[in-house]
């Protein structure tokens, strides 16, 4: 009896702290440990570089969090990055603006397809976006002729990935802006409330008059377009499009970041700031292992352990288990 | 229990009208697409309908077939196994590393190690209450990470004297390649287990309605754990076959293959929500993907990336047909 009570108290007292602040505590710890142990870690150059590396994943993470909040999932974001990249590079002869519009337009179309399949045709989000993941990656490679790496030279376009606003790299500024907008949307707009309502209980939300279809549709649109921006940033940083590798596996990193940050795959929660911290945790681990000369394979092991711990903490006390 | 197991009386009565025909077509869309694709290929390529080509296609796809079979168990139970590509690599590496001790040891070691990793999946899902998507994603990352770290990303050769192990991937029994026989017996075994054993019934019951299965007194946790052990072991067997065929165990083998396995299962009209589907239709899904690949090879001049576009489009069409069939209420769970 007393053991059970003690366990109950432990859950009541510590799990909320673990869920709501654990991500930030862990991120702070990782940074402190690295500042102490990793040579050259605690320099402005390194920190800006870390944020620069994290920027595309942060953009994906914001979109993914909105989609996860509805109880859905978007597996196509990595392919969206590749599509945006190829479309933009193909359009570069027509000017920088045309290139960016082509990239974003392609992902907008992808978002419309995802959203329509899921919201109107009622295809399961996993399968709809798995199909667009496969098709999108294939199309990106077809469009760039045999999936070749195509370099380009356009200083204005490259500034998107390599430029700075004062001390702040442009991608970092874009990511920060997006995170701010995401937090605002979830906390202070009707649409944000609708998202959480759908994820909490879709039938109840429908009965209460929430425009279920349209709300979900927009979430997939936002996710795809943010992935497009991330793809353009990667392209600008590389100075080339690499349709086989840009964004490969990025969907899982974004999902992992969201889960570490306290957004569950069950829907009904959207912790944008948590996702940002979760993505940064993953990036700090891989970057610091790299700086310490430890194989990236070990950073995968540590990242996986953190994902599991975060998910297991969320799983405590919640009912449904075993569902994908 | 799933719809598939309880035939409705009106389905037994033959209706020769358009609506009934459309219903039938929707239920058997994968079979129709496969027959159409094969007919097209036979008409267009002389080399297609030859024993040599077909056995080659089957042998090349035996690894993907075993992976899809493991995925089928996970999906039928209402879950998913994203670790299977990584477990394939682990199985192949372990089998190659101990191949000098003989066939039985090599396969046994591969199955044991990947079965244990599957057990880890199952326990994390049932005891840790982590969703299968996240649990298997993380276990896969961990397995792949450790494999890459311990091997320093180097492949390991199958022992040159291990002829019996190589025979597993390259041998023939009469006119049939051995891997094809292994896959065929694995599917026959799975069909028997799913259709005619208590465990099979439990998998369907749990996938259809977890809570109802629990209330009926079914040990949901144990059944689910076994499902992931089976999926892991099949991934390991798949890896052993691959290592035997190519003669090396590669730590990077099977990257992203889990997505192909999911595609095959879904093309084989198994619903992702669980509780509906079966082994033989999954085999049809595997065959369709295999034949698409074969057609691109026979054509030769086509940009091979089109096959991914085609895969995605097929998947989409099948899923849309399935979905439209069941649509009743605005419910959209992941």
PDB file of C-alpha atoms in Angstrom, chain B residues 41-307:
ATOM      1  CA  UNK B  41       4.673  -7.198 -69.084  1.00  0.00           C
ATOM      2  CA  UNK B  42       4.104 -10.533 -70.844  1.00  0.00           C
ATOM      3  CA  UNK B  43       2.842  -8.780 -73.950  1.00  0.00           C
ATOM      4  CA  UNK B  44       5.657  -6.266 -74.030  1.00  0.00           C
ATOM      5  CA  UNK B  45       8.721  -8.226 -72.977  1.00  0.00           C
ATOM      6  CA  UNK B  46       9.567 -11.667 -74.332  1.00  0.00           C
ATOM      7  CA  UNK B  47      11.934 -12.239 -71.439  1.00  0.00           C
ATOM      8  CA  UNK B  48       9.273 -11.611 -68.779  1.00  0.00           C
ATOM      9  CA  UNK B  49       7.323 -14.860 -68.724  1.00  0.00           C
ATOM     10  CA  UNK B  50      10.286 -17.215 -68.478  1.00  0.00           C
ATOM     11  CA  UNK B  51      11.121 -19.417 -65.523  1.00  0.00           C
ATOM     12  CA  UNK B  52      14.552 -17.823 -65.349  1.00  0.00           C
ATOM     13  CA  UNK B  53      13.248 -14.262 -65.073  1.00  0.00           C
ATOM     14  CA  UNK B  54      10.425 -15.084 -62.681  1.00  0.00           C
ATOM     15  CA  UNK B  55      12.616 -17.136 -60.327  1.00  0.00           C
ATOM     16  CA  UNK B  56      15.161 -14.354 -60.445  1.00  0.00           C
ATOM     17  CA  UNK B  57      12.519 -11.788 -59.473  1.00  0.00           C
ATOM     18  CA  UNK B  58      11.331 -14.004 -56.638  1.00  0.00           C
ATOM     19  CA  UNK B  59      14.847 -14.676 -55.383  1.00  0.00           C
ATOM     20  CA  UNK B  60      15.817 -11.012 -55.456  1.00  0.00           C
ATOM     21  CA  UNK B  61      12.713 -10.127 -53.488  1.00  0.00           C
ATOM     22  CA  UNK B  62      12.808 -12.894 -50.909  1.00  0.00           C
ATOM     23  CA  UNK B  63      14.396 -10.533 -48.358  1.00  0.00           C
ATOM     24  CA  UNK B  64      11.733  -7.883 -48.889  1.00  0.00           C
ATOM     25  CA  UNK B  65       9.102 -10.633 -48.669  1.00  0.00           C
ATOM     26  CA  UNK B  66      10.247 -11.790 -45.223  1.00  0.00           C
ATOM     27  CA  UNK B  67      10.477  -8.208 -43.977  1.00  0.00           C
ATOM     28  CA  UNK B  68       6.925  -7.518 -45.176  1.00  0.00           C
ATOM     29  CA  UNK B  69       5.683 -10.659 -43.435  1.00  0.00           C
ATOM     30  CA  UNK B  70       7.080  -9.453 -40.111  1.00  0.00           C
ATOM     31  CA  UNK B  71       5.573  -6.022 -40.725  1.00  0.00           C
ATOM     32  CA  UNK B  72       2.207  -7.712 -41.389  1.00  0.00           C
ATOM     33  CA  UNK B  73       2.137  -9.116 -37.839  1.00  0.00           C
ATOM     34  CA  UNK B  74       2.930  -5.704 -36.363  1.00  0.00           C
ATOM     35  CA  UNK B  75       0.297  -3.943 -38.493  1.00  0.00           C
ATOM     36  CA  UNK B  76      -2.389  -6.574 -37.864  1.00  0.00           C
ATOM     37  CA  UNK B  77      -1.906  -6.036 -34.135  1.00  0.00           C
ATOM     38  CA  UNK B  78      -2.621  -2.340 -34.650  1.00  0.00           C
ATOM     39  CA  UNK B  79       1.039  -1.293 -34.467  1.00  0.00           C
ATOM     40  CA  UNK B  80       4.014  -0.809 -36.770  1.00  0.00           C
ATOM     41  CA  UNK B  81       7.653  -1.924 -36.790  1.00  0.00           C
ATOM     42  CA  UNK B  82      10.011   0.812 -37.965  1.00  0.00           C
ATOM     43  CA  UNK B  83      13.049  -1.079 -36.653  1.00  0.00           C
ATOM     44  CA  UNK B  84      12.914  -3.895 -39.186  1.00  0.00           C
ATOM     45  CA  UNK B  85      15.407  -2.377 -41.646  1.00  0.00           C
ATOM     46  CA  UNK B  86      17.964  -1.981 -38.857  1.00  0.00           C
ATOM     47  CA  UNK B  87      17.246  -5.468 -37.495  1.00  0.00           C
ATOM     48  CA  UNK B  88      17.815  -6.871 -40.989  1.00  0.00           C
ATOM     49  CA  UNK B  89      21.303  -5.355 -40.911  1.00  0.00           C
ATOM     50  CA  UNK B  90      21.951  -6.741 -37.424  1.00  0.00           C
ATOM     51  CA  UNK B  91      20.780 -10.217 -38.473  1.00  0.00           C
ATOM     52  CA  UNK B  92      22.912 -10.199 -41.607  1.00  0.00           C
ATOM     53  CA  UNK B  93      25.979  -9.039 -39.738  1.00  0.00           C
ATOM     54  CA  UNK B  94      25.614 -11.564 -36.918  1.00  0.00           C
ATOM     55  CA  UNK B  95      25.027 -14.417 -39.383  1.00  0.00           C
ATOM     56  CA  UNK B  96      28.079 -13.457 -41.456  1.00  0.00           C
ATOM     57  CA  UNK B  97      30.248 -13.072 -38.355  1.00  0.00           C
ATOM     58  CA  UNK B  98      29.566 -16.619 -37.101  1.00  0.00           C
ATOM     59  CA  UNK B  99      29.123 -18.233 -40.517  1.00  0.00           C
ATOM     60  CA  UNK B 100      32.258 -20.357 -40.020  1.00  0.00           C
ATOM     61  CA  UNK B 101      30.395 -22.358 -37.345  1.00  0.00           C
ATOM     62  CA  UNK B 102      27.916 -23.657 -39.882  1.00  0.00           C
ATOM     63  CA  UNK B 103      24.488 -22.869 -41.237  1.00  0.00           C
ATOM     64  CA  UNK B 104      22.475 -23.720 -38.130  1.00  0.00           C
ATOM     65  CA  UNK B 105      24.625 -21.596 -35.832  1.00  0.00           C
ATOM     66  CA  UNK B 106      24.640 -18.642 -38.234  1.00  0.00           C
ATOM     67  CA  UNK B 107      20.869 -18.592 -38.734  1.00  0.00           C
ATOM     68  CA  UNK B 108      20.210 -19.414 -35.090  1.00  0.00           C
ATOM     69  CA  UNK B 109      22.419 -16.564 -33.893  1.00  0.00           C
ATOM     70  CA  UNK B 110      20.819 -14.079 -36.296  1.00  0.00           C
ATOM     71  CA  UNK B 111      17.309 -15.100 -35.223  1.00  0.00           C
ATOM     72  CA  UNK B 112      18.186 -15.002 -31.515  1.00  0.00           C
ATOM     73  CA  UNK B 113      19.762 -11.554 -31.591  1.00  0.00           C
ATOM     74  CA  UNK B 114      17.023  -9.947 -33.690  1.00  0.00           C
ATOM     75  CA  UNK B 115      14.343 -11.847 -31.770  1.00  0.00           C
ATOM     76  CA  UNK B 116      15.740 -10.334 -28.570  1.00  0.00           C
ATOM     77  CA  UNK B 117      15.696  -6.853 -30.127  1.00  0.00           C
ATOM     78  CA  UNK B 118      12.087  -7.554 -31.119  1.00  0.00           C
ATOM     79  CA  UNK B 119      11.444  -8.531 -27.497  1.00  0.00           C
ATOM     80  CA  UNK B 120      12.880  -5.147 -26.491  1.00  0.00           C
ATOM     81  CA  UNK B 121      10.413  -3.494 -28.886  1.00  0.00           C
ATOM     82  CA  UNK B 122       7.547  -5.484 -27.400  1.00  0.00           C
ATOM     83  CA  UNK B 123       8.451  -4.803 -23.770  1.00  0.00           C
ATOM     84  CA  UNK B 124       8.988  -1.082 -24.366  1.00  0.00           C
ATOM     85  CA  UNK B 125       5.585  -0.922 -26.046  1.00  0.00           C
ATOM     86  CA  UNK B 126       3.645  -2.997 -23.511  1.00  0.00           C
ATOM     87  CA  UNK B 127       5.469  -2.279 -20.234  1.00  0.00           C
ATOM     88  CA  UNK B 128       6.825   1.170 -21.062  1.00  0.00           C
ATOM     89  CA  UNK B 129       3.556   2.239 -22.708  1.00  0.00           C
ATOM     90  CA  UNK B 130       5.395   3.837 -25.597  1.00  0.00           C
ATOM     91  CA  UNK B 131       3.605   3.925 -28.958  1.00  0.00           C
ATOM     92  CA  UNK B 132       4.953   1.366 -31.467  1.00  0.00           C
ATOM     93  CA  UNK B 133       5.921   4.134 -33.894  1.00  0.00           C
ATOM     94  CA  UNK B 134       8.259   5.786 -31.393  1.00  0.00           C
ATOM     95  CA  UNK B 135       9.437   2.611 -29.656  1.00  0.00           C
ATOM     96  CA  UNK B 136      10.452   0.830 -32.855  1.00  0.00           C
ATOM     97  CA  UNK B 137      11.908   4.023 -34.372  1.00  0.00           C
ATOM     98  CA  UNK B 138      14.160   4.445 -31.323  1.00  0.00           C
ATOM     99  CA  UNK B 139      15.102   0.758 -31.013  1.00  0.00           C
ATOM    100  CA  UNK B 140      15.949   0.743 -34.718  1.00  0.00           C
ATOM    101  CA  UNK B 141      18.135   3.859 -34.292  1.00  0.00           C
ATOM    102  CA  UNK B 142      19.843   2.276 -31.328  1.00  0.00           C
ATOM    103  CA  UNK B 143      20.446  -1.060 -33.079  1.00  0.00           C
ATOM    104  CA  UNK B 144      21.744   0.617 -36.228  1.00  0.00           C
ATOM    105  CA  UNK B 145      23.872   3.038 -34.202  1.00  0.00           C
ATOM    106  CA  UNK B 146      25.500   0.273 -32.157  1.00  0.00           C
ATOM    107  CA  UNK B 147      26.062  -1.884 -35.223  1.00  0.00           C
ATOM    108  CA  UNK B 148      27.763   1.003 -37.041  1.00  0.00           C
ATOM    109  CA  UNK B 149      29.792   1.920 -33.961  1.00  0.00           C
ATOM    110  CA  UNK B 150      31.025  -1.587 -33.117  1.00  0.00           C
ATOM    111  CA  UNK B 151      31.876  -2.417 -36.719  1.00  0.00           C
ATOM    112  CA  UNK B 152      33.371   1.014 -37.451  1.00  0.00           C
ATOM    113  CA  UNK B 153      31.075   0.938 -40.488  1.00  0.00           C
ATOM    114  CA  UNK B 154      33.070  -1.940 -41.983  1.00  0.00           C
ATOM    115  CA  UNK B 155      31.344  -4.901 -43.641  1.00  0.00           C
ATOM    116  CA  UNK B 156      32.274  -8.426 -42.606  1.00  0.00           C
ATOM    117  CA  UNK B 157      32.883 -11.223 -45.093  1.00  0.00           C
ATOM    118  CA  UNK B 158      31.091 -14.526 -44.857  1.00  0.00           C
ATOM    119  CA  UNK B 159      33.747 -17.154 -44.071  1.00  0.00           C
ATOM    120  CA  UNK B 160      35.043 -18.564 -47.402  1.00  0.00           C
ATOM    121  CA  UNK B 161      34.655 -22.148 -46.169  1.00  0.00           C
ATOM    122  CA  UNK B 162      31.027 -21.574 -45.100  1.00  0.00           C
ATOM    123  CA  UNK B 163      29.560 -23.155 -48.220  1.00  0.00           C
ATOM    124  CA  UNK B 164      26.440 -24.376 -46.400  1.00  0.00           C
ATOM    125  CA  UNK B 165      25.616 -20.833 -45.270  1.00  0.00           C
ATOM    126  CA  UNK B 166      26.118 -19.380 -48.752  1.00  0.00           C
ATOM    127  CA  UNK B 167      23.918 -22.185 -50.084  1.00  0.00           C
ATOM    128  CA  UNK B 168      21.088 -20.653 -48.031  1.00  0.00           C
ATOM    129  CA  UNK B 169      21.101 -17.580 -50.254  1.00  0.00           C
ATOM    130  CA  UNK B 170      22.335 -19.029 -53.543  1.00  0.00           C
ATOM    131  CA  UNK B 171      21.276 -22.675 -53.589  1.00  0.00           C
ATOM    132  CA  UNK B 172      18.567 -24.501 -55.477  1.00  0.00           C
ATOM    133  CA  UNK B 173      16.316 -27.361 -54.443  1.00  0.00           C
ATOM    134  CA  UNK B 174      15.464 -29.024 -57.738  1.00  0.00           C
ATOM    135  CA  UNK B 175      14.278 -26.255 -60.065  1.00  0.00           C
ATOM    136  CA  UNK B 176      13.420 -23.774 -57.293  1.00  0.00           C
ATOM    137  CA  UNK B 177      15.848 -21.318 -55.626  1.00  0.00           C
ATOM    138  CA  UNK B 178      16.156 -22.049 -51.913  1.00  0.00           C
ATOM    139  CA  UNK B 179      15.298 -18.484 -50.734  1.00  0.00           C
ATOM    140  CA  UNK B 180      12.031 -18.712 -52.689  1.00  0.00           C
ATOM    141  CA  UNK B 181      11.164 -21.944 -50.876  1.00  0.00           C
ATOM    142  CA  UNK B 182      11.986 -20.338 -47.536  1.00  0.00           C
ATOM    143  CA  UNK B 183       9.751 -17.363 -48.257  1.00  0.00           C
ATOM    144  CA  UNK B 184       6.950 -19.601 -49.513  1.00  0.00           C
ATOM    145  CA  UNK B 185       7.055 -21.749 -46.397  1.00  0.00           C
ATOM    146  CA  UNK B 186       7.251 -18.675 -44.165  1.00  0.00           C
ATOM    147  CA  UNK B 187       4.082 -17.295 -45.778  1.00  0.00           C
ATOM    148  CA  UNK B 188       2.334 -20.658 -45.582  1.00  0.00           C
ATOM    149  CA  UNK B 189       3.308 -20.908 -41.917  1.00  0.00           C
ATOM    150  CA  UNK B 190       2.128 -17.360 -41.205  1.00  0.00           C
ATOM    151  CA  UNK B 191      -1.165 -17.958 -43.007  1.00  0.00           C
ATOM    152  CA  UNK B 192      -1.709 -21.086 -40.914  1.00  0.00           C
ATOM    153  CA  UNK B 193      -0.813 -19.323 -37.667  1.00  0.00           C
ATOM    154  CA  UNK B 194      -3.000 -16.293 -38.398  1.00  0.00           C
ATOM    155  CA  UNK B 195      -5.948 -18.276 -39.694  1.00  0.00           C
ATOM    156  CA  UNK B 196      -5.978 -21.390 -37.569  1.00  0.00           C
ATOM    157  CA  UNK B 197      -4.363 -20.812 -34.196  1.00  0.00           C
ATOM    158  CA  UNK B 198      -5.462 -19.131 -31.014  1.00  0.00           C
ATOM    159  CA  UNK B 199      -2.497 -16.761 -31.249  1.00  0.00           C
ATOM    160  CA  UNK B 200      -3.591 -15.698 -34.744  1.00  0.00           C
ATOM    161  CA  UNK B 201      -7.145 -15.059 -33.574  1.00  0.00           C
ATOM    162  CA  UNK B 202      -5.776 -13.001 -30.703  1.00  0.00           C
ATOM    163  CA  UNK B 203      -3.675 -10.864 -33.033  1.00  0.00           C
ATOM    164  CA  UNK B 204      -6.755 -10.060 -35.136  1.00  0.00           C
ATOM    165  CA  UNK B 205      -8.918  -9.436 -32.076  1.00  0.00           C
ATOM    166  CA  UNK B 206      -6.362  -7.109 -30.541  1.00  0.00           C
ATOM    167  CA  UNK B 207      -5.816  -5.197 -33.761  1.00  0.00           C
ATOM    168  CA  UNK B 208      -9.534  -4.787 -34.316  1.00  0.00           C
ATOM    169  CA  UNK B 209     -10.362  -3.589 -30.819  1.00  0.00           C
ATOM    170  CA  UNK B 210      -7.697  -3.574 -28.180  1.00  0.00           C
ATOM    171  CA  UNK B 211      -9.983  -2.703 -25.299  1.00  0.00           C
ATOM    172  CA  UNK B 212     -12.593  -5.317 -26.201  1.00  0.00           C
ATOM    173  CA  UNK B 213      -9.872  -7.964 -26.478  1.00  0.00           C
ATOM    174  CA  UNK B 214      -8.594  -6.997 -23.037  1.00  0.00           C
ATOM    175  CA  UNK B 215     -12.063  -7.119 -21.525  1.00  0.00           C
ATOM    176  CA  UNK B 216     -12.599 -10.591 -23.000  1.00  0.00           C
ATOM    177  CA  UNK B 217      -9.679 -11.656 -20.837  1.00  0.00           C
ATOM    178  CA  UNK B 218      -7.064 -11.824 -23.541  1.00  0.00           C
ATOM    179  CA  UNK B 219      -3.487 -11.268 -22.395  1.00  0.00           C
ATOM    180  CA  UNK B 220      -2.991  -8.369 -24.780  1.00  0.00           C
ATOM    181  CA  UNK B 221       0.477  -7.494 -23.537  1.00  0.00           C
ATOM    182  CA  UNK B 222       1.851 -10.988 -24.088  1.00  0.00           C
ATOM    183  CA  UNK B 223       0.341 -11.382 -27.561  1.00  0.00           C
ATOM    184  CA  UNK B 224       1.671  -7.965 -28.576  1.00  0.00           C
ATOM    185  CA  UNK B 225       5.157  -8.757 -27.268  1.00  0.00           C
ATOM    186  CA  UNK B 226       5.224 -12.015 -29.251  1.00  0.00           C
ATOM    187  CA  UNK B 227       4.164 -10.100 -32.376  1.00  0.00           C
ATOM    188  CA  UNK B 228       7.260  -7.905 -32.184  1.00  0.00           C
ATOM    189  CA  UNK B 229       9.507 -10.902 -31.449  1.00  0.00           C
ATOM    190  CA  UNK B 230       8.149 -12.565 -34.608  1.00  0.00           C
ATOM    191  CA  UNK B 231       8.685  -9.395 -36.628  1.00  0.00           C
ATOM    192  CA  UNK B 232      12.237  -9.028 -35.325  1.00  0.00           C
ATOM    193  CA  UNK B 233      13.101 -12.676 -36.002  1.00  0.00           C
ATOM    194  CA  UNK B 234      11.753 -12.474 -39.571  1.00  0.00           C
ATOM    195  CA  UNK B 235      13.873  -9.350 -40.143  1.00  0.00           C
ATOM    196  CA  UNK B 236      16.873 -11.299 -38.841  1.00  0.00           C
ATOM    197  CA  UNK B 237      16.160 -14.235 -41.160  1.00  0.00           C
ATOM    198  CA  UNK B 238      15.829 -11.762 -44.014  1.00  0.00           C
ATOM    199  CA  UNK B 239      19.225 -10.301 -43.121  1.00  0.00           C
ATOM    200  CA  UNK B 240      20.807 -13.764 -42.965  1.00  0.00           C
ATOM    201  CA  UNK B 241      19.459 -14.557 -46.445  1.00  0.00           C
ATOM    202  CA  UNK B 242      20.863 -11.285 -47.771  1.00  0.00           C
ATOM    203  CA  UNK B 243      24.274 -11.914 -46.221  1.00  0.00           C
ATOM    204  CA  UNK B 244      24.326 -15.453 -47.635  1.00  0.00           C
ATOM    205  CA  UNK B 245      23.406 -14.162 -51.074  1.00  0.00           C
ATOM    206  CA  UNK B 246      25.909 -11.305 -51.337  1.00  0.00           C
ATOM    207  CA  UNK B 247      28.606 -12.950 -49.201  1.00  0.00           C
ATOM    208  CA  UNK B 248      29.032 -10.055 -46.748  1.00  0.00           C
ATOM    209  CA  UNK B 249      27.227  -8.687 -43.703  1.00  0.00           C
ATOM    210  CA  UNK B 250      26.850  -4.957 -44.183  1.00  0.00           C
ATOM    211  CA  UNK B 251      26.018  -2.642 -41.270  1.00  0.00           C
ATOM    212  CA  UNK B 252      24.272  -0.298 -43.726  1.00  0.00           C
ATOM    213  CA  UNK B 253      22.036  -3.025 -45.217  1.00  0.00           C
ATOM    214  CA  UNK B 254      18.274  -2.515 -45.307  1.00  0.00           C
ATOM    215  CA  UNK B 255      18.341   1.275 -44.867  1.00  0.00           C
ATOM    216  CA  UNK B 256      14.757   2.475 -45.298  1.00  0.00           C
ATOM    217  CA  UNK B 257      13.484  -1.010 -46.219  1.00  0.00           C
ATOM    218  CA  UNK B 258      10.861  -0.785 -43.503  1.00  0.00           C
ATOM    219  CA  UNK B 259       8.984   1.730 -45.655  1.00  0.00           C
ATOM    220  CA  UNK B 260       8.978  -0.728 -48.564  1.00  0.00           C
ATOM    221  CA  UNK B 261       7.654  -3.408 -46.233  1.00  0.00           C
ATOM    222  CA  UNK B 262       4.843  -1.147 -45.040  1.00  0.00           C
ATOM    223  CA  UNK B 263       4.027  -0.320 -48.670  1.00  0.00           C
ATOM    224  CA  UNK B 264       3.824  -4.022 -49.583  1.00  0.00           C
ATOM    225  CA  UNK B 265       1.572  -4.810 -46.616  1.00  0.00           C
ATOM    226  CA  UNK B 266      -0.779  -1.929 -47.382  1.00  0.00           C
ATOM    227  CA  UNK B 267      -0.839  -2.728 -51.118  1.00  0.00           C
ATOM    228  CA  UNK B 268      -1.889  -6.201 -49.989  1.00  0.00           C
ATOM    229  CA  UNK B 269      -5.112  -4.649 -48.644  1.00  0.00           C
ATOM    230  CA  UNK B 270      -4.218  -4.887 -44.965  1.00  0.00           C
ATOM    231  CA  UNK B 271      -5.535  -1.824 -43.174  1.00  0.00           C
ATOM    232  CA  UNK B 272      -3.155   0.167 -41.050  1.00  0.00           C
ATOM    233  CA  UNK B 273      -5.752   0.404 -38.293  1.00  0.00           C
ATOM    234  CA  UNK B 274      -5.187  -3.281 -37.620  1.00  0.00           C
ATOM    235  CA  UNK B 275      -7.435  -6.311 -37.423  1.00  0.00           C
ATOM    236  CA  UNK B 276      -7.890  -6.789 -41.176  1.00  0.00           C
ATOM    237  CA  UNK B 277      -5.684  -8.448 -43.743  1.00  0.00           C
ATOM    238  CA  UNK B 278      -3.658 -11.580 -44.223  1.00  0.00           C
ATOM    239  CA  UNK B 279      -0.472 -13.260 -45.368  1.00  0.00           C
ATOM    240  CA  UNK B 280      -1.377 -14.245 -48.928  1.00  0.00           C
ATOM    241  CA  UNK B 281      -2.560 -10.784 -49.967  1.00  0.00           C
ATOM    242  CA  UNK B 282       0.634  -9.331 -48.474  1.00  0.00           C
ATOM    243  CA  UNK B 283       2.560 -11.636 -50.797  1.00  0.00           C
ATOM    244  CA  UNK B 284       0.601 -10.081 -53.683  1.00  0.00           C
ATOM    245  CA  UNK B 285       1.771  -6.652 -52.506  1.00  0.00           C
ATOM    246  CA  UNK B 286       5.392  -7.830 -52.416  1.00  0.00           C
ATOM    247  CA  UNK B 287       5.012  -9.334 -55.890  1.00  0.00           C
ATOM    248  CA  UNK B 288       3.538  -6.146 -57.318  1.00  0.00           C
ATOM    249  CA  UNK B 289       6.486  -4.068 -56.079  1.00  0.00           C
ATOM    250  CA  UNK B 290       8.867  -6.742 -57.383  1.00  0.00           C
ATOM    251  CA  UNK B 291       7.296  -6.783 -60.830  1.00  0.00           C
ATOM    252  CA  UNK B 292       7.305  -2.992 -61.102  1.00  0.00           C
ATOM    253  CA  UNK B 293      11.042  -3.146 -60.441  1.00  0.00           C
ATOM    254  CA  UNK B 294      11.461  -5.967 -62.968  1.00  0.00           C
ATOM    255  CA  UNK B 295       9.598  -4.030 -65.654  1.00  0.00           C
ATOM    256  CA  UNK B 296      11.885  -1.054 -65.180  1.00  0.00           C
ATOM    257  CA  UNK B 297      14.852  -3.397 -65.576  1.00  0.00           C
ATOM    258  CA  UNK B 298      13.451  -5.028 -68.719  1.00  0.00           C
ATOM    259  CA  UNK B 299      12.586  -1.662 -70.240  1.00  0.00           C
ATOM    260  CA  UNK B 300      16.130  -0.515 -69.520  1.00  0.00           C
ATOM    261  CA  UNK B 301      15.884   2.978 -70.953  1.00  0.00           C
ATOM    262  CA  UNK B 302      13.432   4.464 -68.432  1.00  0.00           C
ATOM    263  CA  UNK B 303      14.732   6.687 -65.663  1.00  0.00           C
ATOM    264  CA  UNK B 304      14.693   4.264 -62.720  1.00  0.00           C
ATOM    265  CA  UNK B 305      13.388   6.930 -60.326  1.00  0.00           C
ATOM    266  CA  UNK B 306      10.023   6.771 -62.065  1.00  0.00           C
ATOM    267  CA  UNK B 307       9.486   3.469 -60.293  1.00  0.00           C
TER     268      UNK B 307
END
